[in-house]
Tab-separated table of C-alpha atoms in Angstrom:
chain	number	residue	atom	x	y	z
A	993	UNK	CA	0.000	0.000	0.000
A	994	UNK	CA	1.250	3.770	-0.859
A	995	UNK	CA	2.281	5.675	2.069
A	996	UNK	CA	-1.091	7.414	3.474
A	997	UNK	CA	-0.975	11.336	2.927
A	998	UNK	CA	-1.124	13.185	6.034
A	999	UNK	CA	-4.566	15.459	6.162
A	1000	UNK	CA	-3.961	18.908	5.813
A	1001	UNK	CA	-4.329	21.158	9.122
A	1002	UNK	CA	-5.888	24.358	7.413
A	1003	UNK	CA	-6.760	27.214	9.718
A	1004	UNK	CA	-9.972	28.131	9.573
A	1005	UNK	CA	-10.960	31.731	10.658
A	1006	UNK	CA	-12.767	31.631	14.190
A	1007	UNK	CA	-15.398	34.205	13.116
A	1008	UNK	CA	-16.699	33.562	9.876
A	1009	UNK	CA	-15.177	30.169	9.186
A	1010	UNK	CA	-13.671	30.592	6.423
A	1011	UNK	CA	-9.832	29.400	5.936
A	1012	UNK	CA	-7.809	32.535	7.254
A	1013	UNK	CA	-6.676	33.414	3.841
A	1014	UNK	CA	-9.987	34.043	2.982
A	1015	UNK	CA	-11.529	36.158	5.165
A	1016	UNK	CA	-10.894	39.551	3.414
A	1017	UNK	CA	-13.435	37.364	0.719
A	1018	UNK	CA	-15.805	36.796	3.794
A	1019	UNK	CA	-19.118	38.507	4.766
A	1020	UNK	CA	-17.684	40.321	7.739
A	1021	UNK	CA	-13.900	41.369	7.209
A	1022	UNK	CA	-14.094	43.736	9.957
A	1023	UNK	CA	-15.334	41.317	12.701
A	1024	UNK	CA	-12.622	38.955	11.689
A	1025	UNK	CA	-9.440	41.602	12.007
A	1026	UNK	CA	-8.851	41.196	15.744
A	1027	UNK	CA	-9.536	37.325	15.536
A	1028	UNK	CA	-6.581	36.935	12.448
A	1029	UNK	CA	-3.789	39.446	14.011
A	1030	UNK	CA	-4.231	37.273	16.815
A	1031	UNK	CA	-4.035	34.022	14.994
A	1032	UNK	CA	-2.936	34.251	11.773
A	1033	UNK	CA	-0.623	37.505	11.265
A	1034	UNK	CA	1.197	35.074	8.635
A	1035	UNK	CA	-1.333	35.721	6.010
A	1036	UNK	CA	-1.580	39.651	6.533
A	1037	UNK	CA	1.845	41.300	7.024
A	1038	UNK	CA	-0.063	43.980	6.757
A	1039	UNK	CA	-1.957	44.155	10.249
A	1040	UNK	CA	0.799	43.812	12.018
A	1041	UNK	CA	1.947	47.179	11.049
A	1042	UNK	CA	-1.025	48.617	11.079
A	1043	UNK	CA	-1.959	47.712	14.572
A	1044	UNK	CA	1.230	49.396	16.271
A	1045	UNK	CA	-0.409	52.312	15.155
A	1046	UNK	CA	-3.985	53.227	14.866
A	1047	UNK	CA	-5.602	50.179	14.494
A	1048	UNK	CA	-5.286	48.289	17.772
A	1049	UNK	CA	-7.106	51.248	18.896
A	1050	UNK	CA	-9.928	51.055	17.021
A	1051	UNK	CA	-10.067	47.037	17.324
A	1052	UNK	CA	-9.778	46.820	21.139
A	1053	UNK	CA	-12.601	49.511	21.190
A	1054	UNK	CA	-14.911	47.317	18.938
A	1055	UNK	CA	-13.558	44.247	21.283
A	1056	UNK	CA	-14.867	46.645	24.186
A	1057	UNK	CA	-18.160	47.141	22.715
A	1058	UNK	CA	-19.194	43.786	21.569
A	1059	UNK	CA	-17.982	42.034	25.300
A	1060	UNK	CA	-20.217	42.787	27.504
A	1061	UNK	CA	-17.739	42.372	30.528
A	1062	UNK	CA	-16.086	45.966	30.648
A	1063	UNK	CA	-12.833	46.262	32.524
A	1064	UNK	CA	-9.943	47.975	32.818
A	1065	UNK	CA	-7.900	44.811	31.523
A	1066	UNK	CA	-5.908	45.887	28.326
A	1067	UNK	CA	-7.919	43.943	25.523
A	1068	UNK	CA	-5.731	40.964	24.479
A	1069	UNK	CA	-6.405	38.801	27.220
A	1070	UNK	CA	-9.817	39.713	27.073
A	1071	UNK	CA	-9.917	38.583	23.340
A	1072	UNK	CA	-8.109	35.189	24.004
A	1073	UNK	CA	-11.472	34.482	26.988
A	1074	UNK	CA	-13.368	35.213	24.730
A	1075	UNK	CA	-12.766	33.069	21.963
A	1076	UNK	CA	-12.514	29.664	23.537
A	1077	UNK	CA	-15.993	30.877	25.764
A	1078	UNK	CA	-17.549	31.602	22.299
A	1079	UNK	CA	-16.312	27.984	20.795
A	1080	UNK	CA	-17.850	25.921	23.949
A	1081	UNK	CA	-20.807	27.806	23.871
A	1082	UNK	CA	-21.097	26.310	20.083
A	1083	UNK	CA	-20.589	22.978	20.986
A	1084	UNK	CA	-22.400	22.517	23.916
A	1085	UNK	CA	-25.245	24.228	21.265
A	1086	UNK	CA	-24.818	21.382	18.409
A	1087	UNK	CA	-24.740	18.490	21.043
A	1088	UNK	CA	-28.059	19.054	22.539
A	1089	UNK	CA	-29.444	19.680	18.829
A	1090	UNK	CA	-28.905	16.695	17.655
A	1091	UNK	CA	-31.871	15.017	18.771
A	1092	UNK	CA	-33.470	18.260	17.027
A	1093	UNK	CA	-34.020	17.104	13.582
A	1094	UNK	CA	-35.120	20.733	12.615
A	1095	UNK	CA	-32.661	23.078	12.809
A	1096	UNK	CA	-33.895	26.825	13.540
A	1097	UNK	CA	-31.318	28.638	14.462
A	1098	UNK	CA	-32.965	30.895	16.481
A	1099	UNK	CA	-34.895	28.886	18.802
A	1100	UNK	CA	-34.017	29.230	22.131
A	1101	UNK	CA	-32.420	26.487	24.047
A	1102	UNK	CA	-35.241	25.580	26.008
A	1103	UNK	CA	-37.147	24.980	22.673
A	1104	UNK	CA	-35.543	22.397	21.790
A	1105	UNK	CA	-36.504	19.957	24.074
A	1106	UNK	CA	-39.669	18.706	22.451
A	1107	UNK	CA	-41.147	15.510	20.304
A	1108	UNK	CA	-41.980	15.089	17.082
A	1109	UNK	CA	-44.803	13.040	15.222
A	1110	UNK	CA	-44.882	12.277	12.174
A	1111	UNK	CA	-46.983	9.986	10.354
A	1112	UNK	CA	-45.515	7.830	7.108
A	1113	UNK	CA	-48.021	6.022	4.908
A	1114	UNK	CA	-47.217	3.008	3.212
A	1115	UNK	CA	-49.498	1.104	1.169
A	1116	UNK	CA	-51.704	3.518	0.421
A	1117	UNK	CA	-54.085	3.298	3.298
A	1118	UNK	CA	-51.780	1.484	6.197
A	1119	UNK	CA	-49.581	3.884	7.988
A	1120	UNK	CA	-46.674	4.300	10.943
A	1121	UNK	CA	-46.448	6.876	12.979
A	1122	UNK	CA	-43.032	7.724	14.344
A	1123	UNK	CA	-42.136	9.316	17.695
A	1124	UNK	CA	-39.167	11.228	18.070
A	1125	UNK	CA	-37.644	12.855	21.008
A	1126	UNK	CA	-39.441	11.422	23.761
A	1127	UNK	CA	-35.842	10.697	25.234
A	1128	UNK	CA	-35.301	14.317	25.936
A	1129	UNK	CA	-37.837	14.185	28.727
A	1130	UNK	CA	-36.243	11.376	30.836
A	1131	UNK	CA	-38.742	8.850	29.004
A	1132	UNK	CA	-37.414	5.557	28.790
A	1133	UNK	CA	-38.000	4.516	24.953
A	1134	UNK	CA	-38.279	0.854	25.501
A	1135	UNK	CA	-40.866	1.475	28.043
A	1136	UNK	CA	-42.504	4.245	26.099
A	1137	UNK	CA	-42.537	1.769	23.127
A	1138	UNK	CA	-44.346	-1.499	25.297
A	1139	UNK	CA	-46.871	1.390	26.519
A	1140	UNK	CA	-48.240	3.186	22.915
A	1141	UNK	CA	-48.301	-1.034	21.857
A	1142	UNK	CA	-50.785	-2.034	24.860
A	1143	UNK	CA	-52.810	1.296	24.494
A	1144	UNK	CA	-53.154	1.455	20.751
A	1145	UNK	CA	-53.112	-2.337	20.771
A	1146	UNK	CA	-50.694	-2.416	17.497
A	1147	UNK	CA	-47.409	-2.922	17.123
A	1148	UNK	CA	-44.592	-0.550	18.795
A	1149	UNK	CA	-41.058	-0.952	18.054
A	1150	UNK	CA	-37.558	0.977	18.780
A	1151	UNK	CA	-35.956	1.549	15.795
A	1152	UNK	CA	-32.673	2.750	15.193
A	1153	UNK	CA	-32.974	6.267	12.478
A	1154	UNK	CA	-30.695	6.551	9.918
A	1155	UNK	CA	-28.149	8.436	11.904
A	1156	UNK	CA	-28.072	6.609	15.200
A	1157	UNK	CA	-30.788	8.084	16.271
A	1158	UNK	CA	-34.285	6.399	18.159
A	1159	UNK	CA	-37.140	6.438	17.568
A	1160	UNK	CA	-40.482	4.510	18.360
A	1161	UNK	CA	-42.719	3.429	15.027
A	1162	UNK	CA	-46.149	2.553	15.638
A	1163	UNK	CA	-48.311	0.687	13.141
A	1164	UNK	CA	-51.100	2.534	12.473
A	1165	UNK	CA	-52.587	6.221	12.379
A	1166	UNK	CA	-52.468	7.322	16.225
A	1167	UNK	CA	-51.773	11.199	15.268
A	1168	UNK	CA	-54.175	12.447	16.978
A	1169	UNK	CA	-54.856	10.596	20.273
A	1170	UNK	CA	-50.601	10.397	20.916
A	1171	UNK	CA	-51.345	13.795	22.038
A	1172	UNK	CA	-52.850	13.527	25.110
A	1173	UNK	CA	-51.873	9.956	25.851
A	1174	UNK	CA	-48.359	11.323	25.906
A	1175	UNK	CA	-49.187	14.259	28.499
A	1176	UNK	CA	-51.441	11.858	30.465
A	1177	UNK	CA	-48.512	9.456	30.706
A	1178	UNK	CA	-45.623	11.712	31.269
A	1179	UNK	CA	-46.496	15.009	33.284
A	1180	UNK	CA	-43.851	16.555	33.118
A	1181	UNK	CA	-44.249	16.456	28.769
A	1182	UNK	CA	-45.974	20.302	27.975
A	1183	UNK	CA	-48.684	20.185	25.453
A	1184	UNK	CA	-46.229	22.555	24.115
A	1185	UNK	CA	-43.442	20.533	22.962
A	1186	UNK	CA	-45.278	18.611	20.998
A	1187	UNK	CA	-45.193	19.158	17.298
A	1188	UNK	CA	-46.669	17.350	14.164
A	1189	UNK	CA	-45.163	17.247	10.462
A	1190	UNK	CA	-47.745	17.737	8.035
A	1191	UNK	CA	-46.719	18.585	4.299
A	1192	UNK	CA	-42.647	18.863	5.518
A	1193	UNK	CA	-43.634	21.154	7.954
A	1194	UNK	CA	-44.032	21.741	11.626
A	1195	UNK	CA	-47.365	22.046	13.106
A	1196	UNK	CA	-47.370	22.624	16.832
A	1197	UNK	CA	-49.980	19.883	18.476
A	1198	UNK	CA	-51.217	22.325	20.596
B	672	UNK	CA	-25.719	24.892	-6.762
B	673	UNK	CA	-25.656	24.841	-3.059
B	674	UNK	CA	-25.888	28.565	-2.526
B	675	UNK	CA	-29.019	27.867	-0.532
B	676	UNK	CA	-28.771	24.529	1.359
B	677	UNK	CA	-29.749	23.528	4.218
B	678	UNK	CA	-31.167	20.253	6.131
B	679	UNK	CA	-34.185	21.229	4.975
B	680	UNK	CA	-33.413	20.223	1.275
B	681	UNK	CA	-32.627	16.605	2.601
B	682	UNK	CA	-35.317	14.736	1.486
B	683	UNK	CA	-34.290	11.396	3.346
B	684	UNK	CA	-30.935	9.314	4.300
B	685	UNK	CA	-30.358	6.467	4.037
B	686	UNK	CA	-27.694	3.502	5.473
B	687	UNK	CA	-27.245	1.954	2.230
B	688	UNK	CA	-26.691	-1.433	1.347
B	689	UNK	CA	-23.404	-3.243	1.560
B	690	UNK	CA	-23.296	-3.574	-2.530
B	691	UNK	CA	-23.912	0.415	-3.193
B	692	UNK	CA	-21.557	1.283	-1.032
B	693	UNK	CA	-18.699	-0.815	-2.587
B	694	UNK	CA	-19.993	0.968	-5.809
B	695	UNK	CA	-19.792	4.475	-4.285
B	696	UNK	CA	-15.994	3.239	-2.596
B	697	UNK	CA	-14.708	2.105	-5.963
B	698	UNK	CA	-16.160	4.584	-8.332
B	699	UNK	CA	-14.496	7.368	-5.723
B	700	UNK	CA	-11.206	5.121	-5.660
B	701	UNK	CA	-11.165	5.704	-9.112
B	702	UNK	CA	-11.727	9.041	-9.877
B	703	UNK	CA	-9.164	9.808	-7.454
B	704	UNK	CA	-6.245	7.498	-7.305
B	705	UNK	CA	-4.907	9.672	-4.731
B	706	UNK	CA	-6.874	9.356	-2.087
B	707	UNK	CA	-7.069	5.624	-2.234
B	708	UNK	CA	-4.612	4.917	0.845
B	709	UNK	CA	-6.590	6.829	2.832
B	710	UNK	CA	-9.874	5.965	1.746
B	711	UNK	CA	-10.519	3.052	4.650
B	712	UNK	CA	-9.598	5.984	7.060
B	713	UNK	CA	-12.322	7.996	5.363
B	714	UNK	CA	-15.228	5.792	4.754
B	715	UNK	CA	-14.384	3.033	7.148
B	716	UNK	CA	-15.999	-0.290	5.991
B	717	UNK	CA	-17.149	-0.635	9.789
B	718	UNK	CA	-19.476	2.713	10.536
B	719	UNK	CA	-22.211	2.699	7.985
B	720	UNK	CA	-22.285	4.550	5.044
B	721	UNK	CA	-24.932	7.218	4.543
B	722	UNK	CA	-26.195	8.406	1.239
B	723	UNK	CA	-28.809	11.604	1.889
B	724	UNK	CA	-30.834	12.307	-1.224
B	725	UNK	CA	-31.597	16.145	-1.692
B	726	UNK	CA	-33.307	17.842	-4.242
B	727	UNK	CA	-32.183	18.429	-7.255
B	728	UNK	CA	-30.936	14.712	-7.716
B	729	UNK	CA	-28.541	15.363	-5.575
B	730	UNK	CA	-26.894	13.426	-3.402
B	731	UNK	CA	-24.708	13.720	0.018
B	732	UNK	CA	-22.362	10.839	0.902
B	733	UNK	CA	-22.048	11.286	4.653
B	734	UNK	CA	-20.480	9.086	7.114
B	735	UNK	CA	-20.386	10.064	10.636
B	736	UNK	CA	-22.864	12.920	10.148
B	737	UNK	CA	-19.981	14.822	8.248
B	738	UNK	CA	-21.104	15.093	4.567
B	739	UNK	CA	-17.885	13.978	2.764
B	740	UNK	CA	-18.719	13.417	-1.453
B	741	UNK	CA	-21.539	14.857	-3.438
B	742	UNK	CA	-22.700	13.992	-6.967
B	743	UNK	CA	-25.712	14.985	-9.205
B	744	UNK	CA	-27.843	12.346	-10.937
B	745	UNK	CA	-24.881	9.934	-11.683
B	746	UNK	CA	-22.341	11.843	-11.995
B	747	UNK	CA	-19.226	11.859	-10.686
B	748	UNK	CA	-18.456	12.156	-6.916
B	749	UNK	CA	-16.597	15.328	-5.706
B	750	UNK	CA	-15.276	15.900	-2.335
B	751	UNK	CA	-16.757	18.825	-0.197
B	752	UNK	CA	-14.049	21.214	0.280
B	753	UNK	CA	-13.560	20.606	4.048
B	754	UNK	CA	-12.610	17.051	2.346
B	755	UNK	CA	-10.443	18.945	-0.448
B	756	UNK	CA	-8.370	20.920	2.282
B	757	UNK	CA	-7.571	18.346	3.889
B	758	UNK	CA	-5.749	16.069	0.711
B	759	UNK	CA	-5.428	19.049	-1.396
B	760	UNK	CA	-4.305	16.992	-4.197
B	761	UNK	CA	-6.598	14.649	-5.454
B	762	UNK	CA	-8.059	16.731	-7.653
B	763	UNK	CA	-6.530	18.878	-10.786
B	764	UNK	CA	-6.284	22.208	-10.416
B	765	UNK	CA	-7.497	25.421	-11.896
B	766	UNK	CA	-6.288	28.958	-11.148
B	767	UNK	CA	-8.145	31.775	-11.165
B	768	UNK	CA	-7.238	35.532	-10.703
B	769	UNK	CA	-7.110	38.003	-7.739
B	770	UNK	CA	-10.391	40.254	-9.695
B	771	UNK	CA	-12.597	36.480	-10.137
B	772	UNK	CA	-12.238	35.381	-6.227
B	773	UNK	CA	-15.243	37.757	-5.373
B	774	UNK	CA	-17.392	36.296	-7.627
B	775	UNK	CA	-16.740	32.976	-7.388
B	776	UNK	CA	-17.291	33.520	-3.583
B	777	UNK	CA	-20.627	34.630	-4.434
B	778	UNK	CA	-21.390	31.493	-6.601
B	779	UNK	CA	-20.358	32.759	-10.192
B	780	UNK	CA	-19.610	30.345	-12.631
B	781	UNK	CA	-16.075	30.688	-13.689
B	782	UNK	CA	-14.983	32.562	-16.798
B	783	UNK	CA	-12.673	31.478	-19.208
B	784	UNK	CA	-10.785	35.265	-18.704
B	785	UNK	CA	-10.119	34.606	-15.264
B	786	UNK	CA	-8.486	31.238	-15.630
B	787	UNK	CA	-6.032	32.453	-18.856
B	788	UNK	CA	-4.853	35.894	-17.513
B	789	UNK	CA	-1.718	36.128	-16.201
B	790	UNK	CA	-3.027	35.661	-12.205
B	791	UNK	CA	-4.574	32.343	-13.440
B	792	UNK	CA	-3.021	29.041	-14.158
B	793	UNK	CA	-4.092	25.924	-16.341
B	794	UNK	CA	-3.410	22.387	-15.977
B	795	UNK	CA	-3.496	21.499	-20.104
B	796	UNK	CA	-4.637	17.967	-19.066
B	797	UNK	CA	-8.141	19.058	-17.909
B	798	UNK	CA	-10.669	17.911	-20.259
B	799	UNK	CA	-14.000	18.829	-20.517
B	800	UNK	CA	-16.637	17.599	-18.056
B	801	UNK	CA	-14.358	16.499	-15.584
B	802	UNK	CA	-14.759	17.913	-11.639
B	803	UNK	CA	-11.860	20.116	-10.663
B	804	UNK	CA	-10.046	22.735	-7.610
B	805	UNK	CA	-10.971	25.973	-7.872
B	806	UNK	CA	-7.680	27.504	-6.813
B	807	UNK	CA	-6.955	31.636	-6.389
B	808	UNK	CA	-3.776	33.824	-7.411
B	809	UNK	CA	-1.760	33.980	-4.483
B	810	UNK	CA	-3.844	31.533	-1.717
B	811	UNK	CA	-2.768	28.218	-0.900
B	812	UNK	CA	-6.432	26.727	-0.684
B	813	UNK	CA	-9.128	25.885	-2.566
B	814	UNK	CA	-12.084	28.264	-2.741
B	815	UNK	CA	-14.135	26.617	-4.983
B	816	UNK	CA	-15.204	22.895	-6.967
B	817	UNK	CA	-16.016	23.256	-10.195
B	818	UNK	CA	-16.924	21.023	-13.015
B	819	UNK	CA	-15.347	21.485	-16.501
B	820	UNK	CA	-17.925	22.859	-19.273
B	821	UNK	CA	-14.829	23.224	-21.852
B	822	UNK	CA	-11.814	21.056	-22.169
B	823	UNK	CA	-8.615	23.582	-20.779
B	824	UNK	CA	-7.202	23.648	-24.284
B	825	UNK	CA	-11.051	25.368	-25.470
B	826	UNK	CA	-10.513	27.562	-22.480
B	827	UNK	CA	-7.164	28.531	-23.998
B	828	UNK	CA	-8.611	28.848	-27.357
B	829	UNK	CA	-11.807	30.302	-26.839
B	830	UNK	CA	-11.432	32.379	-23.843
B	831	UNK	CA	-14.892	33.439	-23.814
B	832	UNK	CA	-17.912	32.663	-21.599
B	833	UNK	CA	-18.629	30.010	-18.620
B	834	UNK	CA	-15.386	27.465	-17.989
B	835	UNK	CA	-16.181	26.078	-15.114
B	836	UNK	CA	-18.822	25.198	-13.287
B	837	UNK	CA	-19.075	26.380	-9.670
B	838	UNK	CA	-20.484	23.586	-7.675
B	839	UNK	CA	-19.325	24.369	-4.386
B	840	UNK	CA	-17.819	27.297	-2.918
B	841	UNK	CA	-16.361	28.631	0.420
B	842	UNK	CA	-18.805	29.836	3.042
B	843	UNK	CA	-22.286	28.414	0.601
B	844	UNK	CA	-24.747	26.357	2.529
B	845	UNK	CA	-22.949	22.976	1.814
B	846	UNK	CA	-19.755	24.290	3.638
B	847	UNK	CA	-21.806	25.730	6.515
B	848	UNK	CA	-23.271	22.250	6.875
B	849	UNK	CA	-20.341	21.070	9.081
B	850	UNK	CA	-22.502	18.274	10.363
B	851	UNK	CA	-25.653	16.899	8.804
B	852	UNK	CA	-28.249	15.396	11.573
């Protein structure tokens, strides 16, 4: 076998994402100044002699106004807590998503924690209805699963989703009474949270 | 093409079967030799192999929720340019000038000008129809995949009109879609 290439590290610019080189190309090449003299002066010289002069000034002051936390700390340090507060904010954002199979990127945190029914026909007139989410309200799926069986006396199964993901199928078109049999069941489920897809889109149940 | 993407154009994934996905692994393996040794790193024969379907006949390979290949219809496969970054040179390369990195940013189809002025650089072996690296005058990564329209030696010759195809660019909707879920 040929020797394996090693994967390219390429910088990408903490702001907009882009590689580094790109960012004068980005959407915001003002936002991303203080982030590249910081980490990549390499790829403009230029910067660094600016920001002797003038521009540190005029960064450090938009740093000022965009932090919340005012101090009289010089702004470099306050750049560098920044950054890594703004990256764990992100991931600790994608992990609870992805039991969110709708991405909106401005719904709030809270939001997120909700289920989602959705009902697939197959055969024409013979349908499933899937569950999804339950797990983000402390449900146990297997139990969930052996409950919606005995009270819509069909079949209820865990299934794996494409991407890892559970879900509970039941045979049949429960839609509408899952609704309160899931808030009967599980208290501490809002009305709320529940949401139907009709037509690719979201309806709220409520 | 994927100027506006997002999960919502994802019209279902799929694990697929054992057979397509030695199809998909060998029809990559050949279009680029390159990244063959590292191919088993990238789709690992172990962690199933997801094929998204989006409109458009379009379609995501993704393995590990990170979309890795696309192709259209049954076309060819082209890396996403996280992907291309990362083994810069699987693919051939096309150079275009300082003025043309705007646009193609934007999602402009690349002209012929851009690619034969003196900022821009040619690889004679390109034919036509054949997925490439948008490269750029003076940066070391790719900003762009494209997909021949001419062969390079009508791009010489003709210098006129669309070139390239812009497929995928740097900060679209496919490269904001780190993670598909």
């Amino acid at each position: 076998m040929a020797e394996k290439p090693q994967p390219v590290q390429v910088l990408y610019c903490g702001v907009c994402g882009l590689p580094a080189e790109y960012c004068e190309f980005g959407p915001d090449f003002e936002k991303c100044k203080p982030w590249l003299i910081q980490n990549a002066p390499d790829f403009y010289p230029e910067f660094l002699k600016e920001s002797n002069g003038t521009e540190t000034d005029k960064v450090s002051d938009k740093l000022q106004s965009t932090t919340i936390s005012e101090g009289s700390s010089t702004s470099k340090p306050e750049e560098v807590k920044r950054l890594p507060g703004g990256k764990i904010k992100k991931k600790v954002r994608t992990f609870k998503d992805f039991s969110c199979y709708l991405k909106h990127a401005n719904l709030s945190f809270k939001d997120k924690q909700e289920i989602i029914i959705e009902k697939v026909t197959r055969n024409k007139r013979k349908s499933i209805t899937t569950i999804k989410g339950l797990e983000l309200f402390g449900v146990k799926l297997s139990d969930a699963s052996k409950k919606l069986g005995k009270k819509f006396a069909t079949g209820a199964s865990l299934v794996k989703g494409p991407t890892e993901k559970e879900q509970i199928d039941v045979q049949g078109d429960i839609a509408y009474d899952i609704v309160e049999f899931i808030t009967k069941t599980w208290p501490d489920v809002p009305e709320s949270a529940i949401f139907f897809i009709e037509d690719g889109k979201k309806v709220p149940a409520a | 093409m994927f100027k506006k993407f997002s999960t919502e154009e994802v019209s279902g994934q799929n694990q697929v079967k054992a057979s397509v996905q030695r199809r998909i692994r060998q029809s990559i393996a050949e279009e680029y030799p390159l990244l063959e040794p590292v191919l088993e790193d990238l789709l690992p024969k172990k962690s199933p192999l997801i094929v998204a379907k989006c409109q458009n006949h379009l379609n995501l390979v993704v393995v590990n929720n990170v979309p890795l290949f696309f192709n259209i219809r049954d076309g060819p496969y082209m890396p996403t340019l996280r992907l291309l970054h990362q083994y810069p040179n699987i693919m051939k390369k096309l150079q275009v000038d300082r003025g043309a990195i705007k646009f193609v940013l934007s999602g402009a189809n690349i002209m012929c000008p851009g690619l034969t002025s003196p900022g821009g650089a040619l690889d004679v072996e390109v034919g036509a129809e054949t997925p490439v690296a948008i490269m750029a005058e003076g940066k070391q990564h790719a900003l762009a995949i494209g997909f021949t329209k001419m062969s390079a030696k009508d791009i010489k010759a003709i210098n006129k009109g669309i070139g390239v195809d812009n497929m995928h660019y740097l900060n679209d909707g496919l490269w904001k879609m780190e993670r598909l879920d």
